[in-house]
Amino acid sequence: DAKTTQPNSMESNEEEPVHLPCNHSTISGTDYIHWYRQLPSQGPEYVIHGLTSNVNNRMASLAIAEDRKSSTLILHRATLRDAAVYYCILLNYGGSQGNLIFGKGTKLSVKP
Amino acid sequence: GAGVSQSPSNKVTEKGKDVELRCDPISGHTALYWYRQSLGQGLEFLIYFQGNSAPDKSGLPSDRFSAERTGGSVSTLTIQRTQQEDSAVYLCASSLGGTTNTDTQYFGPGTRLTVL
């Protein structure tokens, strides 16, 4: 399975933008890039996904490198509620049954 | 609408006892997944149900673990002869189709299992 590499932890100040990087140098042409996050004591929740083009939704933006070997999740204005572990995951039903393979993710701390 | 629900939220049991964990997926979702998360660890895939297909059991750690999904809806994860290393949060997720790269999984709040 294709793997991702993320920093173990990052810190941000409240109301500032946050850029969470993810490297996936072995990504295949049909792998989708998904981001989930897990707030303390909760199950993971979906954040955003993309294939090649940058994507925006109400939660975040996803910037995908032209060669697709890396991507960045962008939180435009961090809030205290955004403190969570963020997981970057590659999904390809052609290579698996669709279960998500979670790495260790990036633990984001947000300071007031 | 209602999300994925799991019961019980907490379960404390003695080593060697059997436990059953329940998951109610989002109505209409054909795919259902079980994961577990040990203290301070990442999420580990256990089993996956897709419609009427045979489940993918490739993540089950031992034959003490089993799961079923009745009527394509509710699922039960059973752990027989529990061991202390089974202590973890067991998470259930469901998704609409489970067969496309754009499929989104919706997670329940989890069941925290403690084996004494």
PDB file of C-alpha atoms in Angstrom:
ATOM      1  CA  ASP A   1       0.000   0.000   0.000  1.00  0.00           C
ATOM      2  CA  ALA A   2       1.127   3.513  -0.741  1.00  0.00           C
ATOM      3  CA  LYS A   3       2.396   5.277   2.361  1.00  0.00           C
ATOM      4  CA  THR A   4       2.361   8.838   3.623  1.00  0.00           C
ATOM      5  CA  THR A   5       4.797  10.770   5.803  1.00  0.00           C
ATOM      6  CA  GLN A   6       3.689  13.556   8.120  1.00  0.00           C
ATOM      7  CA  PRO A   7       5.403  15.533  10.882  1.00  0.00           C
ATOM      8  CA  ASN A   8       4.588  14.178  14.316  1.00  0.00           C
ATOM      9  CA  SER A   9       3.390  17.493  15.678  1.00  0.00           C
ATOM     10  CA  MET A  10       2.821  21.136  14.817  1.00  0.00           C
ATOM     11  CA  GLU A  11       1.821  24.222  16.732  1.00  0.00           C
ATOM     12  CA  SER A  12      -0.249  27.166  15.649  1.00  0.00           C
ATOM     13  CA  ASN A  13      -1.667  30.314  17.142  1.00  0.00           C
ATOM     14  CA  GLU A  14      -5.377  30.863  17.173  1.00  0.00           C
ATOM     15  CA  GLU A  15      -6.765  32.725  14.154  1.00  0.00           C
ATOM     16  CA  GLU A  16      -3.598  32.161  12.127  1.00  0.00           C
ATOM     17  CA  PRO A  17      -3.381  29.931   9.042  1.00  0.00           C
ATOM     18  CA  VAL A  18      -1.991  26.428   9.404  1.00  0.00           C
ATOM     19  CA  HIS A  19      -0.288  24.418   6.679  1.00  0.00           C
ATOM     20  CA  LEU A  20      -0.093  20.699   7.391  1.00  0.00           C
ATOM     21  CA  PRO A  21       2.261  18.887   4.992  1.00  0.00           C
ATOM     22  CA  CYS A  22       2.099  15.318   3.748  1.00  0.00           C
ATOM     23  CA  ASN A  23       4.584  13.465   1.569  1.00  0.00           C
ATOM     24  CA  HIS A  24       3.444  10.567  -0.576  1.00  0.00           C
ATOM     25  CA  SER A  25       6.262   9.998  -3.012  1.00  0.00           C
ATOM     26  CA  THR A  26       5.040   6.531  -4.063  1.00  0.00           C
ATOM     27  CA  ILE A  27       1.517   7.658  -4.935  1.00  0.00           C
ATOM     28  CA  SER A  28      -0.008   5.961  -7.959  1.00  0.00           C
ATOM     29  CA  GLY A  29      -2.030   7.668 -10.657  1.00  0.00           C
ATOM     30  CA  THR A  30      -5.368   6.474  -9.251  1.00  0.00           C
ATOM     31  CA  ASP A  31      -4.718   7.107  -5.549  1.00  0.00           C
ATOM     32  CA  TYR A  32      -6.947   9.751  -4.019  1.00  0.00           C
ATOM     33  CA  ILE A  33      -5.568  11.890  -1.189  1.00  0.00           C
ATOM     34  CA  HIS A  34      -7.900  11.965   1.809  1.00  0.00           C
ATOM     35  CA  TRP A  35      -7.551  13.894   5.040  1.00  0.00           C
ATOM     36  CA  TYR A  36      -9.286  12.964   8.269  1.00  0.00           C
ATOM     37  CA  ARG A  37      -8.883  14.424  11.707  1.00  0.00           C
ATOM     38  CA  GLN A  38      -9.513  13.066  15.170  1.00  0.00           C
ATOM     39  CA  LEU A  39     -10.501  15.429  17.943  1.00  0.00           C
ATOM     40  CA  PRO A  40      -9.691  14.322  21.495  1.00  0.00           C
ATOM     41  CA  SER A  41     -11.870  11.442  22.682  1.00  0.00           C
ATOM     42  CA  GLN A  42     -13.798  11.283  19.404  1.00  0.00           C
ATOM     43  CA  GLY A  43     -13.832   9.138  16.297  1.00  0.00           C
ATOM     44  CA  PRO A  44     -12.102  10.449  13.178  1.00  0.00           C
ATOM     45  CA  GLU A  45     -13.991  12.808  10.911  1.00  0.00           C
ATOM     46  CA  TYR A  46     -13.566  13.447   7.220  1.00  0.00           C
ATOM     47  CA  VAL A  47     -11.989  16.748   6.258  1.00  0.00           C
ATOM     48  CA  ILE A  48     -11.328  16.828   2.519  1.00  0.00           C
ATOM     49  CA  HIS A  49     -10.083  14.787  -0.437  1.00  0.00           C
ATOM     50  CA  GLY A  50      -8.634  15.382  -3.882  1.00  0.00           C
ATOM     51  CA  LEU A  51      -6.957  13.756  -6.854  1.00  0.00           C
ATOM     52  CA  THR A  52      -4.985  16.321  -8.834  1.00  0.00           C
ATOM     53  CA  SER A  53      -6.546  19.759  -8.524  1.00  0.00           C
ATOM     54  CA  ASN A  54      -6.605  21.902  -5.422  1.00  0.00           C
ATOM     55  CA  VAL A  55      -9.837  21.578  -3.468  1.00  0.00           C
ATOM     56  CA  ASN A  56     -11.731  23.853  -1.106  1.00  0.00           C
ATOM     57  CA  ASN A  57     -14.586  23.148   1.267  1.00  0.00           C
ATOM     58  CA  ARG A  58     -16.041  24.758   4.342  1.00  0.00           C
ATOM     59  CA  MET A  59     -13.506  23.104   6.617  1.00  0.00           C
ATOM     60  CA  ALA A  60     -10.221  23.474   4.759  1.00  0.00           C
ATOM     61  CA  SER A  61      -8.314  23.656   1.507  1.00  0.00           C
ATOM     62  CA  LEU A  62      -6.152  20.975  -0.041  1.00  0.00           C
ATOM     63  CA  ALA A  63      -3.186  21.964  -2.149  1.00  0.00           C
ATOM     64  CA  ILE A  64      -1.742  19.140  -4.255  1.00  0.00           C
ATOM     65  CA  ALA A  65       1.709  19.385  -5.804  1.00  0.00           C
ATOM     66  CA  GLU A  66       1.886  19.165  -9.560  1.00  0.00           C
ATOM     67  CA  ASP A  67       3.758  15.845  -9.401  1.00  0.00           C
ATOM     68  CA  ARG A  68       1.314  14.653  -6.688  1.00  0.00           C
ATOM     69  CA  LYS A  69       4.168  13.496  -4.478  1.00  0.00           C
ATOM     70  CA  SER A  70       3.084  15.838  -1.715  1.00  0.00           C
ATOM     71  CA  SER A  71       0.049  17.751  -0.514  1.00  0.00           C
ATOM     72  CA  THR A  72      -0.788  20.361   2.097  1.00  0.00           C
ATOM     73  CA  LEU A  73      -3.903  20.719   4.173  1.00  0.00           C
ATOM     74  CA  ILE A  74      -4.614  24.371   4.851  1.00  0.00           C
ATOM     75  CA  LEU A  75      -6.720  25.616   7.735  1.00  0.00           C
ATOM     76  CA  HIS A  76      -7.251  29.267   6.941  1.00  0.00           C
ATOM     77  CA  ARG A  77      -7.865  30.471  10.492  1.00  0.00           C
ATOM     78  CA  ALA A  78      -7.109  27.988  13.226  1.00  0.00           C
ATOM     79  CA  THR A  79      -9.463  27.833  16.173  1.00  0.00           C
ATOM     80  CA  LEU A  80      -9.027  26.036  19.467  1.00  0.00           C
ATOM     81  CA  ARG A  81     -11.493  23.453  18.196  1.00  0.00           C
ATOM     82  CA  ASP A  82      -9.081  22.560  15.382  1.00  0.00           C
ATOM     83  CA  ALA A  83      -6.656  20.995  17.864  1.00  0.00           C
ATOM     84  CA  ALA A  84      -6.617  17.377  16.724  1.00  0.00           C
ATOM     85  CA  VAL A  85      -4.569  14.668  15.063  1.00  0.00           C
ATOM     86  CA  TYR A  86      -4.675  15.086  11.295  1.00  0.00           C
ATOM     87  CA  TYR A  87      -4.252  12.050   9.081  1.00  0.00           C
ATOM     88  CA  CYS A  88      -3.260  12.101   5.420  1.00  0.00           C
ATOM     89  CA  ILE A  89      -4.388   8.877   3.725  1.00  0.00           C
ATOM     90  CA  LEU A  90      -4.156   7.497   0.198  1.00  0.00           C
ATOM     91  CA  LEU A  91      -7.210   5.623  -0.988  1.00  0.00           C
ATOM     92  CA  ASN A  92      -7.389   3.317  -3.958  1.00  0.00           C
ATOM     93  CA  TYR A  93     -10.088   0.674  -4.188  1.00  0.00           C
ATOM     94  CA  GLY A  94      -8.201  -1.014  -6.952  1.00  0.00           C
ATOM     95  CA  GLY A  95      -5.519  -2.015  -4.469  1.00  0.00           C
ATOM     96  CA  SER A  96      -7.566  -2.676  -1.374  1.00  0.00           C
ATOM     97  CA  GLN A  97     -11.052  -3.202  -0.076  1.00  0.00           C
ATOM     98  CA  GLY A  98     -11.420   0.408   0.868  1.00  0.00           C
ATOM     99  CA  ASN A  99     -10.367   0.388   4.483  1.00  0.00           C
ATOM    100  CA  LEU A 100      -8.429   3.463   5.512  1.00  0.00           C
ATOM    101  CA  ILE A 101      -4.809   2.912   6.493  1.00  0.00           C
ATOM    102  CA  PHE A 102      -4.024   5.384   9.234  1.00  0.00           C
ATOM    103  CA  GLY A 103      -0.472   6.414   9.991  1.00  0.00           C
ATOM    104  CA  LYS A 104       0.480   8.303  13.124  1.00  0.00           C
ATOM    105  CA  GLY A 105      -0.730  11.624  11.740  1.00  0.00           C
ATOM    106  CA  THR A 106       0.209  15.141  12.830  1.00  0.00           C
ATOM    107  CA  LYS A 107      -0.895  16.323  16.232  1.00  0.00           C
ATOM    108  CA  LEU A 108      -1.878  19.969  15.879  1.00  0.00           C
ATOM    109  CA  SER A 109      -1.843  22.162  18.962  1.00  0.00           C
ATOM    110  CA  VAL A 110      -3.530  25.563  18.823  1.00  0.00           C
ATOM    111  CA  LYS A 111      -2.500  28.240  21.279  1.00  0.00           C
ATOM    112  CA  PRO A 112      -4.893  31.030  22.281  1.00  0.00           C
TER     113      PRO A 112
ATOM    114  CA  GLY B   1     -29.696  12.962  10.262  1.00  0.00           C
ATOM    115  CA  ALA B   2     -28.471  10.349  12.730  1.00  0.00           C
ATOM    116  CA  GLY B   3     -24.835   9.420  12.548  1.00  0.00           C
ATOM    117  CA  VAL B   4     -23.116   6.141  13.329  1.00  0.00           C
ATOM    118  CA  SER B   5     -23.923   4.963  16.822  1.00  0.00           C
ATOM    119  CA  GLN B   6     -22.095   2.427  18.940  1.00  0.00           C
ATOM    120  CA  SER B   7     -22.938   0.667  22.158  1.00  0.00           C
ATOM    121  CA  PRO B   8     -21.934   0.383  24.853  1.00  0.00           C
ATOM    122  CA  SER B   9     -19.799   3.501  25.107  1.00  0.00           C
ATOM    123  CA  ASN B  10     -17.696   1.850  27.792  1.00  0.00           C
ATOM    124  CA  LYS B  11     -17.220  -1.810  28.654  1.00  0.00           C
ATOM    125  CA  VAL B  12     -15.166  -3.232  31.483  1.00  0.00           C
ATOM    126  CA  THR B  13     -14.720  -6.978  31.528  1.00  0.00           C
ATOM    127  CA  GLU B  14     -12.601  -9.606  33.141  1.00  0.00           C
ATOM    128  CA  LYS B  15      -9.909 -11.500  31.297  1.00  0.00           C
ATOM    129  CA  GLY B  16     -11.317 -14.604  29.670  1.00  0.00           C
ATOM    130  CA  LYS B  17     -14.876 -13.318  29.275  1.00  0.00           C
ATOM    131  CA  ASP B  18     -16.576 -12.784  25.910  1.00  0.00           C
ATOM    132  CA  VAL B  19     -17.797  -9.331  24.845  1.00  0.00           C
ATOM    133  CA  GLU B  20     -20.070  -8.047  22.105  1.00  0.00           C
ATOM    134  CA  LEU B  21     -19.823  -4.553  20.669  1.00  0.00           C
ATOM    135  CA  ARG B  22     -22.604  -3.123  18.547  1.00  0.00           C
ATOM    136  CA  CYS B  23     -22.583  -0.690  15.650  1.00  0.00           C
ATOM    137  CA  ASP B  24     -25.564   0.989  14.003  1.00  0.00           C
ATOM    138  CA  PRO B  25     -24.436   2.506  10.702  1.00  0.00           C
ATOM    139  CA  ILE B  26     -26.000   5.426   8.897  1.00  0.00           C
ATOM    140  CA  SER B  27     -29.168   4.303   7.157  1.00  0.00           C
ATOM    141  CA  GLY B  28     -28.542   3.452   3.517  1.00  0.00           C
ATOM    142  CA  HIS B  29     -24.815   2.984   3.873  1.00  0.00           C
ATOM    143  CA  THR B  30     -23.760  -0.293   2.300  1.00  0.00           C
ATOM    144  CA  ALA B  31     -20.212  -0.398   3.636  1.00  0.00           C
ATOM    145  CA  LEU B  32     -19.283  -0.898   7.290  1.00  0.00           C
ATOM    146  CA  TYR B  33     -15.822  -0.984   8.865  1.00  0.00           C
ATOM    147  CA  TRP B  34     -14.419  -1.856  12.263  1.00  0.00           C
ATOM    148  CA  TYR B  35     -11.162  -0.345  13.524  1.00  0.00           C
ATOM    149  CA  ARG B  36      -9.482  -0.320  16.892  1.00  0.00           C
ATOM    150  CA  GLN B  37      -7.222   2.206  18.550  1.00  0.00           C
ATOM    151  CA  SER B  38      -4.992   1.190  21.420  1.00  0.00           C
ATOM    152  CA  LEU B  39      -3.836   3.821  23.901  1.00  0.00           C
ATOM    153  CA  GLY B  40      -1.566   6.298  22.187  1.00  0.00           C
ATOM    154  CA  GLN B  41      -1.599   4.314  18.937  1.00  0.00           C
ATOM    155  CA  GLY B  42      -3.023   4.898  15.508  1.00  0.00           C
ATOM    156  CA  LEU B  43      -6.128   3.277  14.130  1.00  0.00           C
ATOM    157  CA  GLU B  44      -5.878  -0.352  13.053  1.00  0.00           C
ATOM    158  CA  PHE B  45      -8.279  -1.842  10.503  1.00  0.00           C
ATOM    159  CA  LEU B  46     -10.103  -4.979  11.627  1.00  0.00           C
ATOM    160  CA  ILE B  47     -12.876  -5.977   9.213  1.00  0.00           C
ATOM    161  CA  TYR B  48     -14.920  -4.578   6.330  1.00  0.00           C
ATOM    162  CA  PHE B  49     -18.423  -5.416   5.080  1.00  0.00           C
ATOM    163  CA  GLN B  50     -19.600  -4.356   1.628  1.00  0.00           C
ATOM    164  CA  GLY B  51     -23.194  -5.106   0.734  1.00  0.00           C
ATOM    165  CA  ASN B  52     -23.802  -8.831   0.427  1.00  0.00           C
ATOM    166  CA  SER B  53     -20.189  -9.662  -0.369  1.00  0.00           C
ATOM    167  CA  ALA B  54     -18.075 -11.823   1.902  1.00  0.00           C
ATOM    168  CA  PRO B  55     -16.438  -9.601   4.500  1.00  0.00           C
ATOM    169  CA  ASP B  56     -12.767  -8.709   4.337  1.00  0.00           C
ATOM    170  CA  LYS B  57     -11.430 -10.148   7.587  1.00  0.00           C
ATOM    171  CA  SER B  58      -7.784  -9.512   6.808  1.00  0.00           C
ATOM    172  CA  GLY B  59      -7.298  -7.169   9.762  1.00  0.00           C
ATOM    173  CA  LEU B  60      -8.642  -9.399  12.529  1.00  0.00           C
ATOM    174  CA  PRO B  61      -5.719 -10.045  14.917  1.00  0.00           C
ATOM    175  CA  SER B  62      -6.737 -13.551  15.982  1.00  0.00           C
ATOM    176  CA  ASP B  63      -9.508 -16.119  15.689  1.00  0.00           C
ATOM    177  CA  ARG B  64     -10.919 -14.831  18.975  1.00  0.00           C
ATOM    178  CA  PHE B  65     -12.290 -11.893  16.977  1.00  0.00           C
ATOM    179  CA  SER B  66     -15.334 -12.210  14.758  1.00  0.00           C
ATOM    180  CA  ALA B  67     -17.990  -9.919  13.369  1.00  0.00           C
ATOM    181  CA  GLU B  68     -21.291 -10.202  11.632  1.00  0.00           C
ATOM    182  CA  ARG B  69     -23.628  -7.827   9.931  1.00  0.00           C
ATOM    183  CA  THR B  70     -27.297  -8.733   9.954  1.00  0.00           C
ATOM    184  CA  GLY B  71     -29.648  -7.588   7.219  1.00  0.00           C
ATOM    185  CA  GLY B  72     -27.011  -5.341   5.779  1.00  0.00           C
ATOM    186  CA  SER B  73     -27.377  -2.940   8.683  1.00  0.00           C
ATOM    187  CA  VAL B  74     -26.395  -3.479  12.325  1.00  0.00           C
ATOM    188  CA  SER B  75     -23.045  -5.101  13.012  1.00  0.00           C
ATOM    189  CA  THR B  76     -21.719  -6.889  16.071  1.00  0.00           C
ATOM    190  CA  LEU B  77     -18.038  -7.381  16.845  1.00  0.00           C
ATOM    191  CA  THR B  78     -17.436 -10.287  19.198  1.00  0.00           C
ATOM    192  CA  ILE B  79     -14.245 -10.899  21.125  1.00  0.00           C
ATOM    193  CA  GLN B  80     -14.009 -14.280  22.804  1.00  0.00           C
ATOM    194  CA  ARG B  81     -11.819 -15.061  25.802  1.00  0.00           C
ATOM    195  CA  THR B  82     -10.705 -11.458  26.110  1.00  0.00           C
ATOM    196  CA  GLN B  83      -7.092 -10.668  26.928  1.00  0.00           C
ATOM    197  CA  GLN B  84      -5.617  -7.531  28.464  1.00  0.00           C
ATOM    198  CA  GLU B  85      -4.046  -6.596  25.126  1.00  0.00           C
ATOM    199  CA  ASP B  86      -7.573  -6.359  23.680  1.00  0.00           C
ATOM    200  CA  SER B  87      -8.099  -3.185  25.722  1.00  0.00           C
ATOM    201  CA  ALA B  88      -8.655  -0.398  23.220  1.00  0.00           C
ATOM    202  CA  VAL B  89     -11.253   1.886  21.703  1.00  0.00           C
ATOM    203  CA  TYR B  90     -13.186   0.019  19.035  1.00  0.00           C
ATOM    204  CA  LEU B  91     -14.452   2.305  16.286  1.00  0.00           C
ATOM    205  CA  CYS B  92     -17.072   1.590  13.678  1.00  0.00           C
ATOM    206  CA  ALA B  93     -17.471   3.515  10.437  1.00  0.00           C
ATOM    207  CA  SER B  94     -19.887   3.361   7.549  1.00  0.00           C
ATOM    208  CA  SER B  95     -19.873   4.741   4.041  1.00  0.00           C
ATOM    209  CA  LEU B  96     -22.363   5.089   1.236  1.00  0.00           C
ATOM    210  CA  GLY B  97     -20.774   2.781  -1.310  1.00  0.00           C
ATOM    211  CA  GLY B  98     -17.421   1.542  -0.144  1.00  0.00           C
ATOM    212  CA  THR B  99     -16.168   0.936  -3.649  1.00  0.00           C
ATOM    213  CA  THR B 100     -15.024   4.302  -4.970  1.00  0.00           C
ATOM    214  CA  ASN B 101     -11.961   6.379  -4.278  1.00  0.00           C
ATOM    215  CA  THR B 102     -14.127   9.327  -3.305  1.00  0.00           C
ATOM    216  CA  ASP B 103     -16.039   7.404  -0.643  1.00  0.00           C
ATOM    217  CA  THR B 104     -16.218   9.150   2.727  1.00  0.00           C
ATOM    218  CA  GLN B 105     -16.277   7.168   5.953  1.00  0.00           C
ATOM    219  CA  TYR B 106     -18.340   8.361   8.895  1.00  0.00           C
ATOM    220  CA  PHE B 107     -17.135   7.200  12.277  1.00  0.00           C
ATOM    221  CA  GLY B 108     -19.029   6.466  15.447  1.00  0.00           C
ATOM    222  CA  PRO B 109     -17.887   7.627  18.878  1.00  0.00           C
ATOM    223  CA  GLY B 110     -16.333   4.268  19.691  1.00  0.00           C
ATOM    224  CA  THR B 111     -16.585   1.725  22.484  1.00  0.00           C
ATOM    225  CA  ARG B 112     -13.844   1.858  25.082  1.00  0.00           C
ATOM    226  CA  LEU B 113     -13.068  -1.709  26.142  1.00  0.00           C
ATOM    227  CA  THR B 114     -11.069  -2.357  29.291  1.00  0.00           C
ATOM    228  CA  VAL B 115     -10.010  -5.898  30.101  1.00  0.00           C
ATOM    229  CA  LEU B 116      -8.947  -6.361  33.711  1.00  0.00           C
TER     230      LEU B 116
END
